[in-house]
Amino acid sequence: MNNIAIVFWSATGNTEAMADAVKLGAQEAGAEVSIFTASDFSADMVADFDAIAFGCPAMGDEVLEEDEFQPMFDAVLPSLNGKKVALFGSYGWGDGQWMRDWQESCQNAGVSLACDCVIANDAPDDEAVAACKNLGAALV
Ligand SMILES: Cc1cc2nc3c(=O)[nH]c(=O)nc-3n(C[C@H](O)[C@H](O)[C@H](O)COP(=O)(O)O)c2cc1C
């Protein structure tokens, strides 16, 4: 059985709704899925999973959330080589720069992403929910 983790941070529920859709897509594709908030995940847990989807909204000025998500991700990143990894998140008024930067930081660390990143403007609409489900399935 494919063992997948979804690790997300969300203040107002938009990225959480995306995480729920990722979970559904992965489950429908036959995976065993565990879902964590950023503060409940750490580098020593990476080995338990075949694939991990990370979700974080654009915060600050086009950056990841800095108190919980970024420190967790920095700690986890060196352990991600060889894992299937995917990124998703919600944004507001920007143009997705935070996600382009996040993707680049993964590439610079030698982590290749299993599929295109999924971003949603505020709450995910039907199209974004479908894209999140596809992202979940791509990790299986
Ligand atoms: C403190 C703060 C900073 C934000 N910074 C950005 C930003 O730089 N670019 C952007 O597009 N949206 C920004 N947003 C909007 C959030 O990304 C957007 O509301 C998102 O849907 C929140 O996701 P969540 O419901 O998962 O917390 C910011 C929101 C807050 C509260």
Tab-separated table of N, CA and C and ligand atoms in Angstrom:
chain	number	residue	atom	x	y	z
A	1	MET	N	0.859	-1.218	0.000
A	1	MET	CA	0.000	0.000	0.000
A	1	MET	C	0.876	1.242	0.000
A	2	ASN	N	0.570	2.184	-0.869
A	2	ASN	CA	1.274	3.454	-0.900
A	2	ASN	C	0.901	4.280	0.324
A	3	ASN	N	1.907	4.757	1.029
A	3	ASN	CA	1.692	5.499	2.265
A	3	ASN	C	1.998	6.966	2.005
A	4	ILE	N	1.000	7.806	2.100
A	4	ILE	CA	1.167	9.216	1.737
A	4	ILE	C	0.875	10.117	2.933
A	5	ALA	N	1.719	11.141	3.111
A	5	ALA	CA	1.463	12.170	4.121
A	5	ALA	C	1.066	13.466	3.432
A	6	ILE	N	0.131	14.156	4.028
A	6	ILE	CA	-0.214	15.520	3.608
A	6	ILE	C	0.091	16.408	4.809
A	7	VAL	N	0.945	17.403	4.587
A	7	VAL	CA	1.394	18.276	5.673
A	7	VAL	C	1.044	19.703	5.280
A	8	PHE	N	0.209	20.366	6.079
A	8	PHE	CA	-0.251	21.694	5.651
A	8	PHE	C	-0.292	22.676	6.816
A	9	TRP	N	-0.309	23.956	6.433
A	9	TRP	CA	-0.575	25.044	7.381
A	9	TRP	C	-1.706	25.864	6.765
A	10	SER	N	-2.648	26.292	7.586
A	10	SER	CA	-3.768	27.083	7.061
A	10	SER	C	-4.339	27.936	8.180
A	11	ALA	N	-4.509	29.232	7.933
A	11	ALA	CA	-5.082	30.109	8.961
A	11	ALA	C	-6.589	30.200	8.808
A	12	THR	N	-7.066	30.318	7.582
A	12	THR	CA	-8.500	30.581	7.380
A	12	THR	C	-9.194	29.457	6.610
A	13	GLY	N	-8.513	28.338	6.429
A	13	GLY	CA	-9.186	27.144	5.918
A	13	GLY	C	-9.050	26.883	4.429
A	14	ASN	N	-8.493	27.837	3.662
A	14	ASN	CA	-8.442	27.631	2.205
A	14	ASN	C	-7.446	26.525	1.832
A	15	THR	N	-6.261	26.587	2.413
A	15	THR	CA	-5.275	25.529	2.132
A	15	THR	C	-5.715	24.216	2.764
A	16	GLU	N	-6.412	24.297	3.881
A	16	GLU	CA	-6.942	23.075	4.503
A	16	GLU	C	-7.954	22.397	3.574
A	17	ALA	N	-8.797	23.199	2.909
A	17	ALA	CA	-9.763	22.617	1.960
A	17	ALA	C	-9.025	21.954	0.798
A	18	MET	N	-7.918	22.564	0.372
A	18	MET	CA	-7.101	21.951	-0.685
A	18	MET	C	-6.516	20.621	-0.185
A	19	ALA	N	-6.036	20.624	1.064
A	19	ALA	CA	-5.457	19.395	1.637
A	19	ALA	C	-6.500	18.276	1.670
A	20	ASP	N	-7.741	18.622	2.009
A	20	ASP	CA	-8.809	17.612	2.044
A	20	ASP	C	-9.024	17.004	0.656
A	21	ALA	N	-8.939	17.860	-0.390
A	21	ALA	CA	-9.129	17.360	-1.761
A	21	ALA	C	-7.944	16.495	-2.195
A	22	VAL	N	-6.727	16.894	-1.797
A	22	VAL	CA	-5.545	16.071	-2.091
A	22	VAL	C	-5.723	14.694	-1.448
A	23	LYS	N	-6.198	14.708	-0.201
A	23	LYS	CA	-6.411	13.445	0.533
A	23	LYS	C	-7.403	12.550	-0.205
A	24	LEU	N	-8.506	13.146	-0.649
A	24	LEU	CA	-9.530	12.375	-1.358
A	24	LEU	C	-8.961	11.766	-2.638
A	25	GLY	N	-8.213	12.576	-3.394
A	25	GLY	CA	-7.647	12.083	-4.648
A	25	GLY	C	-6.687	10.935	-4.420
A	26	ALA	N	-5.877	11.041	-3.388
A	26	ALA	CA	-4.911	9.973	-3.095
A	26	ALA	C	-5.638	8.716	-2.618
A	27	GLN	N	-6.662	8.909	-1.778
A	27	GLN	CA	-7.410	7.744	-1.287
A	27	GLN	C	-8.137	7.043	-2.432
A	28	GLU	N	-8.732	7.836	-3.320
A	28	GLU	CA	-9.452	7.236	-4.452
A	28	GLU	C	-8.500	6.464	-5.357
A	29	ALA	N	-7.209	6.874	-5.364
A	29	ALA	CA	-6.211	6.168	-6.176
A	29	ALA	C	-5.612	4.984	-5.414
A	30	GLY	N	-6.081	4.754	-4.183
A	30	GLY	CA	-5.698	3.541	-3.470
A	30	GLY	C	-4.657	3.713	-2.377
A	31	ALA	N	-4.313	4.958	-2.044
A	31	ALA	CA	-3.264	5.178	-1.039
A	31	ALA	C	-3.830	5.167	0.385
A	32	GLU	N	-2.936	4.897	1.312
A	32	GLU	CA	-3.204	5.090	2.742
A	32	GLU	C	-2.724	6.504	3.060
A	33	VAL	N	-3.591	7.384	3.566
A	33	VAL	CA	-3.231	8.795	3.703
A	33	VAL	C	-3.264	9.239	5.160
A	34	SER	N	-2.193	9.907	5.589
A	34	SER	CA	-2.150	10.542	6.914
A	34	SER	C	-2.030	12.040	6.697
A	35	ILE	N	-2.776	12.811	7.475
A	35	ILE	CA	-2.780	14.268	7.294
A	35	ILE	C	-2.296	14.932	8.582
A	36	PHE	N	-1.383	15.895	8.439
A	36	PHE	CA	-0.761	16.559	9.588
A	36	PHE	C	-0.773	18.064	9.398
A	37	THR	N	-0.915	18.801	10.492
A	37	THR	CA	-0.594	20.218	10.423
A	37	THR	C	0.925	20.358	10.559
A	38	ALA	N	1.453	21.499	10.119
A	38	ALA	CA	2.910	21.676	10.066
A	38	ALA	C	3.556	21.430	11.425
A	39	SER	N	2.893	21.858	12.499
A	39	SER	CA	3.506	21.739	13.824
A	39	SER	C	3.538	20.295	14.320
A	40	ASP	N	2.801	19.400	13.644
A	40	ASP	CA	2.773	17.994	14.058
A	40	ASP	C	3.661	17.111	13.192
A	41	PHE	N	4.467	17.724	12.295
A	41	PHE	CA	5.302	16.919	11.406
A	41	PHE	C	6.760	17.290	11.602
A	42	SER	N	7.642	16.295	11.452
A	42	SER	CA	9.070	16.564	11.638
A	42	SER	C	9.891	15.641	10.741
A	43	ALA	N	11.172	15.965	10.614
A	43	ALA	CA	12.044	15.263	9.669
A	43	ALA	C	12.113	13.764	9.947
A	44	ASP	N	12.047	13.369	11.214
A	44	ASP	CA	12.169	11.940	11.519
A	44	ASP	C	10.948	11.143	11.079
A	45	MET	N	9.875	11.816	10.637
A	45	MET	CA	8.677	11.113	10.170
A	45	MET	C	8.711	10.844	8.669
A	46	VAL	N	9.646	11.490	7.958
A	46	VAL	CA	9.677	11.380	6.494
A	46	VAL	C	9.827	9.927	6.055
A	47	ALA	N	10.659	9.169	6.763
A	47	ALA	CA	10.949	7.783	6.372
A	47	ALA	C	9.709	6.898	6.397
A	48	ASP	N	8.664	7.312	7.108
A	48	ASP	CA	7.446	6.499	7.211
A	48	ASP	C	6.585	6.562	5.957
A	49	PHE	N	6.923	7.468	5.016
A	49	PHE	CA	6.021	7.712	3.880
A	49	PHE	C	6.729	7.558	2.534
A	50	ASP	N	5.965	7.089	1.530
A	50	ASP	CA	6.481	6.987	0.168
A	50	ASP	C	6.417	8.329	-0.539
A	51	ALA	N	5.444	9.139	-0.173
A	51	ALA	CA	5.226	10.418	-0.861
A	51	ALA	C	4.646	11.414	0.128
A	52	ILE	N	4.950	12.702	-0.087
A	52	ILE	CA	4.453	13.748	0.820
A	52	ILE	C	3.980	14.937	-0.006
A	53	ALA	N	2.773	15.408	0.280
A	53	ALA	CA	2.257	16.643	-0.299
A	53	ALA	C	2.325	17.728	0.773
A	54	PHE	N	2.939	18.853	0.442
A	54	PHE	CA	3.048	19.977	1.375
A	54	PHE	C	2.141	21.116	0.899
A	55	GLY	N	1.371	21.680	1.836
A	55	GLY	CA	0.486	22.791	1.501
A	55	GLY	C	0.700	23.970	2.427
A	56	CYS	N	0.895	25.155	1.832
A	56	CYS	CA	1.058	26.374	2.635
A	56	CYS	C	0.613	27.568	1.799
A	57	PRO	N	-0.154	28.485	2.372
A	57	PRO	CA	-0.566	29.673	1.627
A	57	PRO	C	0.567	30.688	1.513
A	58	ALA	N	0.377	31.657	0.622
A	58	ALA	CA	1.272	32.814	0.535
A	58	ALA	C	1.058	33.655	1.786
A	59	MET	N	2.135	33.921	2.511
A	59	MET	CA	2.033	34.752	3.700
A	59	MET	C	3.109	35.834	3.645
A	60	GLY	N	3.180	36.666	4.687
A	60	GLY	CA	4.174	37.743	4.715
A	60	GLY	C	4.130	38.506	3.403
A	61	ASP	N	5.278	38.669	2.763
A	61	ASP	CA	5.331	39.255	1.425
A	61	ASP	C	5.806	38.167	0.467
A	62	GLU	N	4.859	37.343	0.004
A	62	GLU	CA	5.156	36.252	-0.933
A	62	GLU	C	6.149	35.233	-0.363
A	63	VAL	N	5.901	34.855	0.890
A	63	VAL	CA	6.730	33.815	1.502
A	63	VAL	C	5.832	32.764	2.155
A	64	LEU	N	6.444	31.646	2.537
A	64	LEU	CA	5.747	30.631	3.325
A	64	LEU	C	5.497	31.176	4.726
A	65	GLU	N	4.531	30.607	5.419
A	65	GLU	CA	4.255	31.002	6.807
A	65	GLU	C	5.535	30.752	7.628
A	66	GLU	N	5.970	31.784	8.353
A	66	GLU	CA	7.334	31.788	8.883
A	66	GLU	C	7.513	31.197	10.279
A	67	ASP	N	6.441	31.086	11.064
A	67	ASP	CA	6.611	30.623	12.446
A	67	ASP	C	6.584	29.103	12.569
A	68	GLU	N	5.690	28.458	11.819
A	68	GLU	CA	5.552	27.003	11.940
A	68	GLU	C	5.949	26.275	10.660
A	69	PHE	N	5.422	26.735	9.514
A	69	PHE	CA	5.632	25.945	8.299
A	69	PHE	C	7.071	26.015	7.796
A	70	GLN	N	7.623	27.232	7.667
A	70	GLN	CA	8.973	27.350	7.089
A	70	GLN	C	10.019	26.605	7.916
A	71	PRO	N	10.028	26.737	9.260
A	71	PRO	CA	11.016	25.977	10.033
A	71	PRO	C	10.853	24.468	9.868
A	72	MET	N	9.600	23.989	9.850
A	72	MET	CA	9.364	22.556	9.640
A	72	MET	C	9.902	22.145	8.277
A	73	PHE	N	9.585	22.948	7.229
A	73	PHE	CA	9.992	22.558	5.878
A	73	PHE	C	11.515	22.593	5.735
A	74	ASP	N	12.158	23.596	6.331
A	74	ASP	CA	13.627	23.669	6.286
A	74	ASP	C	14.254	22.414	6.904
A	75	ALA	N	13.655	21.949	7.990
A	75	ALA	CA	14.195	20.773	8.682
A	75	ALA	C	13.965	19.487	7.882
A	76	VAL	N	12.837	19.448	7.167
A	76	VAL	CA	12.446	18.239	6.444
A	76	VAL	C	13.147	18.132	5.080
A	77	LEU	N	13.420	19.269	4.474
A	77	LEU	CA	13.913	19.316	3.088
A	77	LEU	C	15.102	18.381	2.819
A	78	PRO	N	16.131	18.338	3.688
A	78	PRO	CA	17.268	17.456	3.380
A	78	PRO	C	16.898	15.969	3.341
A	79	SER	N	15.755	15.606	3.915
A	79	SER	CA	15.339	14.195	3.946
A	79	SER	C	14.465	13.816	2.757
A	80	LEU	N	14.179	14.766	1.873
A	80	LEU	CA	13.173	14.498	0.839
A	80	LEU	C	13.721	13.895	-0.443
A	81	ASN	N	15.036	13.808	-0.565
A	81	ASN	CA	15.587	13.221	-1.787
A	81	ASN	C	15.094	11.798	-1.964
A	82	GLY	N	14.617	11.501	-3.168
A	82	GLY	CA	14.133	10.152	-3.450
A	82	GLY	C	12.674	9.943	-3.102
A	83	LYS	N	12.044	10.926	-2.459
A	83	LYS	CA	10.610	10.844	-2.151
A	83	LYS	C	9.820	11.483	-3.282
A	84	LYS	N	8.578	11.024	-3.449
A	84	LYS	CA	7.659	11.750	-4.322
A	84	LYS	C	7.129	12.938	-3.523
A	85	VAL	N	7.284	14.138	-4.061
A	85	VAL	CA	6.892	15.354	-3.335
A	85	VAL	C	6.011	16.223	-4.237
A	86	ALA	N	5.005	16.855	-3.650
A	86	ALA	CA	4.163	17.802	-4.389
A	86	ALA	C	3.819	18.983	-3.479
A	87	LEU	N	3.578	20.130	-4.097
A	87	LEU	CA	3.309	21.371	-3.349
A	87	LEU	C	1.966	21.962	-3.768
A	88	PHE	N	1.265	22.534	-2.783
A	88	PHE	CA	0.017	23.224	-3.099
A	88	PHE	C	-0.209	24.334	-2.072
A	89	GLY	N	-1.093	25.281	-2.401
A	89	GLY	CA	-1.423	26.326	-1.441
A	89	GLY	C	-2.329	27.392	-2.027
A	90	SER	N	-2.906	28.154	-1.139
A	90	SER	CA	-3.818	29.234	-1.519
A	90	SER	C	-3.121	30.588	-1.425
A	91	TYR	N	-3.579	31.545	-2.228
A	91	TYR	CA	-3.013	32.892	-2.192
A	91	TYR	C	-4.148	33.902	-2.319
A	92	GLY	N	-3.805	35.175	-2.104
A	92	GLY	CA	-4.830	36.226	-2.151
A	92	GLY	C	-4.628	37.185	-3.310
A	93	TRP	N	-3.834	38.212	-3.067
A	93	TRP	CA	-3.715	39.321	-4.015
A	93	TRP	C	-2.486	39.210	-4.920
A	94	GLY	N	-1.660	38.220	-4.701
A	94	GLY	CA	-0.419	38.124	-5.479
A	94	GLY	C	-0.622	37.418	-6.802
A	95	ASP	N	0.499	36.980	-7.404
A	95	ASP	CA	0.428	36.264	-8.686
A	95	ASP	C	1.077	34.886	-8.604
A	96	GLY	N	1.253	34.400	-7.377
A	96	GLY	CA	1.815	33.060	-7.226
A	96	GLY	C	3.325	33.045	-7.045
A	97	GLN	N	3.931	34.217	-6.786
A	97	GLN	CA	5.389	34.277	-6.659
A	97	GLN	C	5.895	33.353	-5.543
A	98	TRP	N	5.127	33.297	-4.433
A	98	TRP	CA	5.587	32.454	-3.315
A	98	TRP	C	5.743	30.996	-3.745
A	99	MET	N	4.833	30.548	-4.594
A	99	MET	CA	4.906	29.146	-5.024
A	99	MET	C	6.068	28.935	-5.990
A	100	ARG	N	6.325	29.914	-6.875
A	100	ARG	CA	7.481	29.777	-7.780
A	100	ARG	C	8.783	29.712	-6.968
A	101	ASP	N	8.868	30.555	-5.929
A	101	ASP	CA	10.069	30.560	-5.088
A	101	ASP	C	10.200	29.241	-4.305
A	102	TRP	N	9.069	28.746	-3.822
A	102	TRP	CA	9.066	27.491	-3.053
A	102	TRP	C	9.522	26.327	-3.941
A	103	GLN	N	8.970	26.295	-5.157
A	103	GLN	CA	9.338	25.260	-6.119
A	103	GLN	C	10.844	25.326	-6.410
A	104	GLU	N	11.351	26.557	-6.577
A	104	GLU	CA	12.777	26.726	-6.890
A	104	GLU	C	13.643	26.254	-5.720
A	105	SER	N	13.183	26.512	-4.482
A	105	SER	CA	13.980	26.082	-3.329
A	105	SER	C	14.052	24.560	-3.267
A	106	CYS	N	12.999	23.892	-3.704
A	106	CYS	CA	13.036	22.421	-3.765
A	106	CYS	C	14.021	21.974	-4.834
A	107	GLN	N	13.931	22.599	-6.008
A	107	GLN	CA	14.839	22.210	-7.098
A	107	GLN	C	16.297	22.444	-6.702
A	108	ASN	N	16.561	23.559	-6.016
A	108	ASN	CA	17.926	23.861	-5.582
A	108	ASN	C	18.437	22.833	-4.576
A	109	ALA	N	17.509	22.223	-3.831
A	109	ALA	CA	17.895	21.205	-2.847
A	109	ALA	C	17.940	19.812	-3.473
A	110	GLY	N	17.700	19.735	-4.785
A	110	GLY	CA	17.763	18.440	-5.472
A	110	GLY	C	16.511	17.607	-5.331
A	111	VAL	N	15.420	18.239	-4.886
A	111	VAL	CA	14.150	17.526	-4.744
A	111	VAL	C	13.318	17.765	-5.999
A	112	SER	N	12.993	16.688	-6.701
A	112	SER	CA	12.171	16.862	-7.907
A	112	SER	C	10.710	16.636	-7.552
A	113	LEU	N	9.861	17.456	-8.106
A	113	LEU	CA	8.445	17.395	-7.776
A	113	LEU	C	7.733	16.404	-8.692
A	114	ALA	N	6.771	15.675	-8.110
A	114	ALA	CA	6.091	14.602	-8.835
A	114	ALA	C	5.092	15.130	-9.852
A	115	CYS	N	4.662	16.377	-9.670
A	115	CYS	CA	3.657	16.938	-10.584
A	115	CYS	C	3.688	18.461	-10.448
A	116	ASP	N	2.934	19.127	-11.322
A	116	ASP	CA	2.847	20.587	-11.237
A	116	ASP	C	2.263	20.993	-9.884
A	117	CYS	N	2.728	22.111	-9.367
A	117	CYS	CA	2.173	22.658	-8.127
A	117	CYS	C	0.742	23.128	-8.399
A	118	VAL	N	-0.084	23.114	-7.360
A	118	VAL	CA	-1.464	23.600	-7.503
A	118	VAL	C	-1.654	24.804	-6.599
A	119	ILE	N	-2.080	25.917	-7.180
A	119	ILE	CA	-2.398	27.103	-6.389
A	119	ILE	C	-3.862	27.470	-6.605
A	120	ALA	N	-4.472	28.019	-5.561
A	120	ALA	CA	-5.875	28.432	-5.635
A	120	ALA	C	-5.989	29.855	-5.110
A	121	ASN	N	-6.732	30.670	-5.810
A	121	ASN	CA	-6.985	32.026	-5.338
A	121	ASN	C	-8.082	31.974	-4.269
A	122	ASP	N	-7.689	32.268	-3.014
A	122	ASP	CA	-8.586	32.168	-1.854
A	122	ASP	C	-9.144	30.744	-1.737
A	123	ALA	N	-10.463	30.596	-1.544
A	123	ALA	CA	-11.012	29.244	-1.385
A	123	ALA	C	-10.938	28.508	-2.722
A	124	PRO	N	-10.558	27.224	-2.709
A	124	PRO	CA	-10.473	26.495	-3.978
A	124	PRO	C	-11.845	26.343	-4.640
A	125	ASP	N	-11.914	26.717	-5.936
A	125	ASP	CA	-13.155	26.494	-6.695
A	125	ASP	C	-13.149	25.060	-7.229
A	126	ASP	N	-14.159	24.701	-8.002
A	126	ASP	CA	-14.284	23.317	-8.478
A	126	ASP	C	-13.043	22.892	-9.265
A	127	GLU	N	-12.522	23.827	-10.055
A	127	GLU	CA	-11.352	23.511	-10.887
A	127	GLU	C	-10.131	23.229	-9.999
A	128	ALA	N	-9.965	24.055	-8.964
A	128	ALA	CA	-8.826	23.865	-8.063
A	128	ALA	C	-8.977	22.587	-7.243
A	129	VAL	N	-10.209	22.289	-6.827
A	129	VAL	CA	-10.450	21.039	-6.091
A	129	VAL	C	-10.081	19.846	-6.967
A	130	ALA	N	-10.465	19.906	-8.244
A	130	ALA	CA	-10.136	18.809	-9.166
A	130	ALA	C	-8.620	18.704	-9.337
A	131	ALA	N	-7.940	19.849	-9.428
A	131	ALA	CA	-6.478	19.844	-9.579
A	131	ALA	C	-5.821	19.253	-8.329
A	132	CYS	N	-6.375	19.563	-7.155
A	132	CYS	CA	-5.833	19.004	-5.906
A	132	CYS	C	-6.035	17.488	-5.861
A	133	LYS	N	-7.190	17.032	-6.312
A	133	LYS	CA	-7.425	15.583	-6.349
A	133	LYS	C	-6.435	14.909	-7.297
A	134	ASN	N	-6.174	15.544	-8.441
A	134	ASN	CA	-5.191	14.995	-9.390
A	134	ASN	C	-3.797	14.967	-8.773
A	135	LEU	N	-3.476	16.015	-8.000
A	135	LEU	CA	-2.169	16.056	-7.337
A	135	LEU	C	-2.050	14.871	-6.373
A	136	GLY	N	-3.114	14.614	-5.610
A	136	GLY	CA	-3.094	13.478	-4.689
A	136	GLY	C	-2.896	12.163	-5.422
A	137	ALA	N	-3.617	12.024	-6.547
A	137	ALA	CA	-3.507	10.786	-7.327
A	137	ALA	C	-2.117	10.623	-7.931
A	138	ALA	N	-1.486	11.751	-8.297
A	138	ALA	CA	-0.147	11.698	-8.917
A	138	ALA	C	0.902	11.188	-7.946
A	139	LEU	N	0.623	11.257	-6.665
A	139	LEU	CA	1.595	10.809	-5.656
A	139	LEU	C	1.500	9.299	-5.400
A	140	VAL	N	0.458	8.683	-5.920
A	140	VAL	CA	0.223	7.253	-5.618
A	140	VAL	C	1.023	6.368	-6.570
B	1	LIG	C1	-0.438	38.029	7.014
B	1	LIG	C2	-0.881	37.640	5.625
B	1	LIG	C3	0.009	37.759	4.569
B	1	LIG	C4	-0.378	37.424	3.272
B	1	LIG	N1	0.512	37.589	2.242
B	1	LIG	C5	0.109	37.286	0.977
B	1	LIG	C6	0.994	37.454	-0.120
B	1	LIG	O1	2.158	37.862	0.043
B	1	LIG	N2	0.534	37.164	-1.366
B	1	LIG	C7	-0.741	36.704	-1.593
B	1	LIG	O2	-1.085	36.433	-2.739
B	1	LIG	N3	-1.609	36.525	-0.554
B	1	LIG	C8	-1.208	36.795	0.704
B	1	LIG	N4	-2.067	36.603	1.749
B	1	LIG	C9	-3.412	36.053	1.479
B	1	LIG	C10	-3.472	34.566	1.822
B	1	LIG	O3	-2.486	33.839	1.122
B	1	LIG	C11	-4.852	34.043	1.429
B	1	LIG	O4	-5.832	34.688	2.225
B	1	LIG	C12	-4.974	32.541	1.574
B	1	LIG	O5	-6.214	32.121	1.003
B	1	LIG	C13	-4.925	32.109	3.029
B	1	LIG	O6	-4.941	30.702	3.058
B	1	LIG	P1	-5.479	29.892	4.330
B	1	LIG	O7	-6.994	30.060	4.363
B	1	LIG	O8	-5.091	28.475	4.055
B	1	LIG	O9	-4.821	30.445	5.528
B	1	LIG	C14	-1.682	36.944	3.042
B	1	LIG	C15	-2.574	36.817	4.121
B	1	LIG	C16	-2.187	37.158	5.396
B	1	LIG	C17	-3.168	37.012	6.542
